[in-house]
Amino acid sequence: NAGVTQTPKFRVLKTGQSMTLLCAQDMNHEYMYWYRQDPGMGLRLIHYSVGEGTTAKGEVPDGYNVSRLKKQNFLLGLESAAPSQTSVYFCASVSPGLNTEAFFGQGTRLTVV
Amino acid sequence: EDKVVQSPLSLVVHEGDTVTLNCSYEVTNFRSLLWYKQEKKAPTFLFMLTSSGIEKKSGRLSSILDKKELFSILNITATQTGDSAIYLCAVIPRGSTLGRLYFGRGTQLTVWP
């Protein structure tokens, strides 16, 4: 089982550039999340989605946009990257109807120079 | 205001010591509380707790939930250097209108040989 797959795994951007991170899950999960993780800060929620076509802001949404056009995919966009967005990004998914844990992708290490 | 608070934020012990990590939460009506271990990559699942007073155990690790007092603990006995990691606690709310998956900031555990 592939589970949750994030692409790319690494990326270096110049300030002002744009990019999209892709999260794909094959478990038919309704809920999907994008987190960023910085040293000493734990996992901070950027945006999340409770179903296809729906998105909502998390704790730190500024500078990011998301889309959930298909149930299995959750895209995170940076329109104009800033050095403050240098971080490790994790995608996660969970099914509220099943008694299972949240599943994580392997992470994307993004550096903005 | 943090919904999930972990303590201590960091802990340094020697091999063979026993440690107790704490997780308190403010989320009511939740489906489950999760513990994860994070080394250099994505968090890996340890335990899922849904009922008070029932201990979950896996080798040297164990965890228990107290729904009345709204906290959980993770115990690690006879610690080893391989236990060095960030330990994360998370709460999954119940209900389709609640999509948030709340994480604590984690406890950084360092085990010295």
mmCIF file of N, CA and C in Angstrom, chain A residues 4-7 20-26 29-35 45-58 64-77 90-94 108, chain B residues 99:
data_model
loop_
_atom_site.group_PDB
_atom_site.id
_atom_site.type_symbol
_atom_site.label_atom_id
_atom_site.label_comp_id
_atom_site.label_asym_id
_atom_site.label_seq_id
_atom_site.Cartn_x
_atom_site.Cartn_y
_atom_site.Cartn_z
ATOM 1 N N VAL A 4 0.233 7.515 2.013
ATOM 2 C CA VAL A 4 0.257 8.940 1.708
ATOM 3 C C VAL A 4 1.588 9.257 1.039
ATOM 4 N N THR A 5 1.523 9.854 -0.124
ATOM 5 C CA THR A 5 2.718 10.168 -0.898
ATOM 6 C C THR A 5 2.812 11.665 -1.129
ATOM 7 N N GLN A 6 3.959 12.215 -0.801
ATOM 8 C CA GLN A 6 4.203 13.645 -1.023
ATOM 9 C C GLN A 6 5.244 13.813 -2.117
ATOM 10 N N THR A 7 5.020 14.781 -2.960
ATOM 11 C CA THR A 7 6.030 15.158 -3.945
ATOM 12 C C THR A 7 6.099 16.675 -4.027
ATOM 13 N N THR A 20 4.033 24.225 -6.092
ATOM 14 C CA THR A 20 2.917 23.438 -5.554
ATOM 15 C C THR A 20 3.445 22.129 -5.012
ATOM 16 N N LEU A 21 3.033 21.818 -3.790
ATOM 17 C CA LEU A 21 3.330 20.525 -3.194
ATOM 18 C C LEU A 21 2.096 19.643 -3.349
ATOM 19 N N LEU A 22 2.347 18.409 -3.736
ATOM 20 C CA LEU A 22 1.242 17.481 -3.952
ATOM 21 C C LEU A 22 1.220 16.420 -2.867
ATOM 22 N N CYS A 23 0.041 16.167 -2.349
ATOM 23 C CA CYS A 23 -0.181 15.071 -1.414
ATOM 24 C C CYS A 23 -1.244 14.155 -2.012
ATOM 25 N N ALA A 24 -0.921 12.892 -2.119
ATOM 26 C CA ALA A 24 -1.863 11.920 -2.668
ATOM 27 C C ALA A 24 -2.016 10.760 -1.690
ATOM 28 N N GLN A 25 -3.276 10.376 -1.436
ATOM 29 C CA GLN A 25 -3.521 9.223 -0.561
ATOM 30 C C GLN A 25 -4.473 8.252 -1.269
ATOM 31 N N ASP A 26 -4.208 6.973 -1.040
ATOM 32 C CA ASP A 26 -4.989 5.944 -1.713
ATOM 33 C C ASP A 26 -5.851 5.154 -0.730
ATOM 34 N N HIS A 29 -9.494 8.407 2.345
ATOM 35 C CA HIS A 29 -9.719 9.213 3.546
ATOM 36 C C HIS A 29 -10.418 10.519 3.209
ATOM 37 N N GLU A 30 -11.330 10.908 4.092
ATOM 38 C CA GLU A 30 -12.051 12.159 3.883
ATOM 39 C C GLU A 30 -11.208 13.371 4.295
ATOM 40 N N TYR A 31 -10.532 13.243 5.441
ATOM 41 C CA TYR A 31 -9.822 14.402 5.973
ATOM 42 C C TYR A 31 -8.376 14.389 5.538
ATOM 43 N N MET A 32 -7.898 15.560 5.112
ATOM 44 C CA MET A 32 -6.481 15.699 4.774
ATOM 45 C C MET A 32 -5.954 17.006 5.344
ATOM 46 N N TYR A 33 -4.652 17.021 5.655
ATOM 47 C CA TYR A 33 -4.057 18.147 6.373
ATOM 48 C C TYR A 33 -2.687 18.474 5.795
ATOM 49 N N TRP A 34 -2.357 19.744 5.861
ATOM 50 C CA TRP A 34 -0.988 20.181 5.597
ATOM 51 C C TRP A 34 -0.442 20.842 6.855
ATOM 52 N N TYR A 35 0.737 20.351 7.268
ATOM 53 C CA TYR A 35 1.438 20.900 8.418
ATOM 54 C C TYR A 35 2.808 21.394 7.992
ATOM 55 N N LEU A 45 -0.605 23.461 11.918
ATOM 56 C CA LEU A 45 -1.552 23.220 10.842
ATOM 57 C C LEU A 45 -1.663 24.433 9.931
ATOM 58 N N ILE A 46 -1.481 24.212 8.632
ATOM 59 C CA ILE A 46 -1.556 25.298 7.656
ATOM 60 C C ILE A 46 -2.993 25.402 7.126
ATOM 61 N N HIS A 47 -3.422 24.344 6.462
ATOM 62 C CA HIS A 47 -4.791 24.246 5.961
ATOM 63 C C HIS A 47 -5.232 22.797 6.097
ATOM 64 N N TYR A 48 -6.537 22.592 6.051
ATOM 65 C CA TYR A 48 -7.027 21.236 6.060
ATOM 66 C C TYR A 48 -8.296 21.142 5.224
ATOM 67 N N SER A 49 -8.725 19.911 4.996
ATOM 68 C CA SER A 49 -9.905 19.669 4.172
ATOM 69 C C SER A 49 -10.679 18.490 4.751
ATOM 70 N N VAL A 50 -11.979 18.667 4.852
ATOM 71 C CA VAL A 50 -12.810 17.591 5.371
ATOM 72 C C VAL A 50 -13.540 16.852 4.255
ATOM 73 N N GLY A 51 -13.221 17.201 3.015
ATOM 74 C CA GLY A 51 -13.840 16.485 1.916
ATOM 75 C C GLY A 51 -13.523 17.154 0.599
ATOM 76 N N GLU A 52 -13.795 16.426 -0.467
ATOM 77 C CA GLU A 52 -13.548 16.955 -1.810
ATOM 78 C C GLU A 52 -14.260 18.291 -1.990
ATOM 79 N N GLY A 53 -13.515 19.263 -2.516
ATOM 80 C CA GLY A 53 -14.083 20.573 -2.778
ATOM 81 C C GLY A 53 -14.161 21.501 -1.581
ATOM 82 N N THR A 54 -13.712 21.047 -0.410
ATOM 83 C CA THR A 54 -13.758 21.894 0.792
ATOM 84 C C THR A 54 -12.363 22.089 1.349
ATOM 85 N N THR A 55 -12.086 23.296 1.829
ATOM 86 C CA THR A 55 -10.823 23.572 2.505
ATOM 87 C C THR A 55 -11.095 24.545 3.644
ATOM 88 N N ALA A 56 -10.193 24.569 4.592
ATOM 89 C CA ALA A 56 -10.330 25.474 5.730
ATOM 90 C C ALA A 56 -8.946 25.870 6.222
ATOM 91 N N LYS A 57 -8.883 27.042 6.859
ATOM 92 C CA LYS A 57 -7.610 27.539 7.361
ATOM 93 C C LYS A 57 -7.267 26.891 8.686
ATOM 94 N N GLY A 58 -5.972 26.686 8.864
ATOM 95 C CA GLY A 58 -5.482 26.197 10.140
ATOM 96 C C GLY A 58 -4.878 27.326 10.942
ATOM 97 N N TYR A 64 -0.062 30.754 1.968
ATOM 98 C CA TYR A 64 -0.339 29.449 1.370
ATOM 99 C C TYR A 64 -1.767 29.395 0.837
ATOM 100 N N ASN A 65 -1.947 28.606 -0.224
ATOM 101 C CA ASN A 65 -3.294 28.286 -0.681
ATOM 102 C C ASN A 65 -3.368 26.788 -0.924
ATOM 103 N N VAL A 66 -4.593 26.266 -0.904
ATOM 104 C CA VAL A 66 -4.772 24.831 -1.060
ATOM 105 C C VAL A 66 -5.954 24.559 -1.972
ATOM 106 N N SER A 67 -5.977 23.355 -2.508
ATOM 107 C CA SER A 67 -7.129 22.918 -3.286
ATOM 108 C C SER A 67 -7.313 21.416 -3.123
ATOM 109 N N ARG A 68 -8.571 21.010 -3.134
ATOM 110 C CA ARG A 68 -8.927 19.585 -2.991
ATOM 111 C C ARG A 68 -9.970 19.283 -4.072
ATOM 112 N N LEU A 69 -9.495 19.245 -5.296
ATOM 113 C CA LEU A 69 -10.395 19.011 -6.421
ATOM 114 C C LEU A 69 -10.793 17.547 -6.508
ATOM 115 N N LYS A 70 -9.901 16.664 -6.088
ATOM 116 C CA LYS A 70 -10.200 15.244 -6.050
ATOM 117 C C LYS A 70 -10.007 14.751 -4.622
ATOM 118 N N LYS A 71 -10.782 13.793 -4.220
ATOM 119 C CA LYS A 71 -10.732 13.310 -2.846
ATOM 120 C C LYS A 71 -9.340 12.823 -2.459
ATOM 121 N N GLN A 72 -8.629 12.220 -3.405
ATOM 122 C CA GLN A 72 -7.367 11.612 -3.056
ATOM 123 C C GLN A 72 -6.199 12.589 -3.053
ATOM 124 N N ASN A 73 -6.396 13.797 -3.566
ATOM 125 C CA ASN A 73 -5.286 14.743 -3.690
ATOM 126 C C ASN A 73 -5.543 16.023 -2.912
ATOM 127 N N PHE A 74 -4.499 16.515 -2.269
ATOM 128 C CA PHE A 74 -4.581 17.788 -1.546
ATOM 129 C C PHE A 74 -3.339 18.574 -1.907
ATOM 130 N N LEU A 75 -3.499 19.695 -2.584
ATOM 131 C CA LEU A 75 -2.381 20.486 -3.070
ATOM 132 C C LEU A 75 -2.152 21.696 -2.187
ATOM 133 N N LEU A 76 -0.884 21.958 -1.931
ATOM 134 C CA LEU A 76 -0.484 23.143 -1.167
ATOM 135 C C LEU A 76 0.337 24.038 -2.080
ATOM 136 N N GLY A 77 -0.104 25.277 -2.225
ATOM 137 C CA GLY A 77 0.584 26.211 -3.106
ATOM 138 C C GLY A 77 1.231 27.358 -2.364
ATOM 139 N N PHE A 90 4.578 18.464 6.039
ATOM 140 C CA PHE A 90 4.002 17.126 6.122
ATOM 141 C C PHE A 90 2.527 17.167 5.760
ATOM 142 N N CYS A 91 2.137 16.175 5.020
ATOM 143 C CA CYS A 91 0.741 15.955 4.716
ATOM 144 C C CYS A 91 0.258 14.771 5.553
ATOM 145 N N ALA A 92 -0.997 14.816 5.966
ATOM 146 C CA ALA A 92 -1.561 13.700 6.723
ATOM 147 C C ALA A 92 -2.997 13.492 6.294
ATOM 148 N N SER A 93 -3.493 12.278 6.491
ATOM 149 C CA SER A 93 -4.893 12.000 6.194
ATOM 150 C C SER A 93 -5.462 11.066 7.249
ATOM 151 N N VAL A 94 -6.770 11.165 7.427
ATOM 152 C CA VAL A 94 -7.444 10.312 8.396
ATOM 153 C C VAL A 94 -8.885 10.118 7.947
ATOM 154 N N THR A 108 8.286 17.049 2.919
ATOM 155 C CA THR A 108 8.980 17.816 1.880
ATOM 156 C C THR A 108 9.826 18.865 2.571
ATOM 157 N N GLY B 99 -13.046 19.085 11.757
ATOM 158 C CA GLY B 99 -12.020 18.414 10.974
ATOM 159 C C GLY B 99 -10.640 18.516 11.545
#
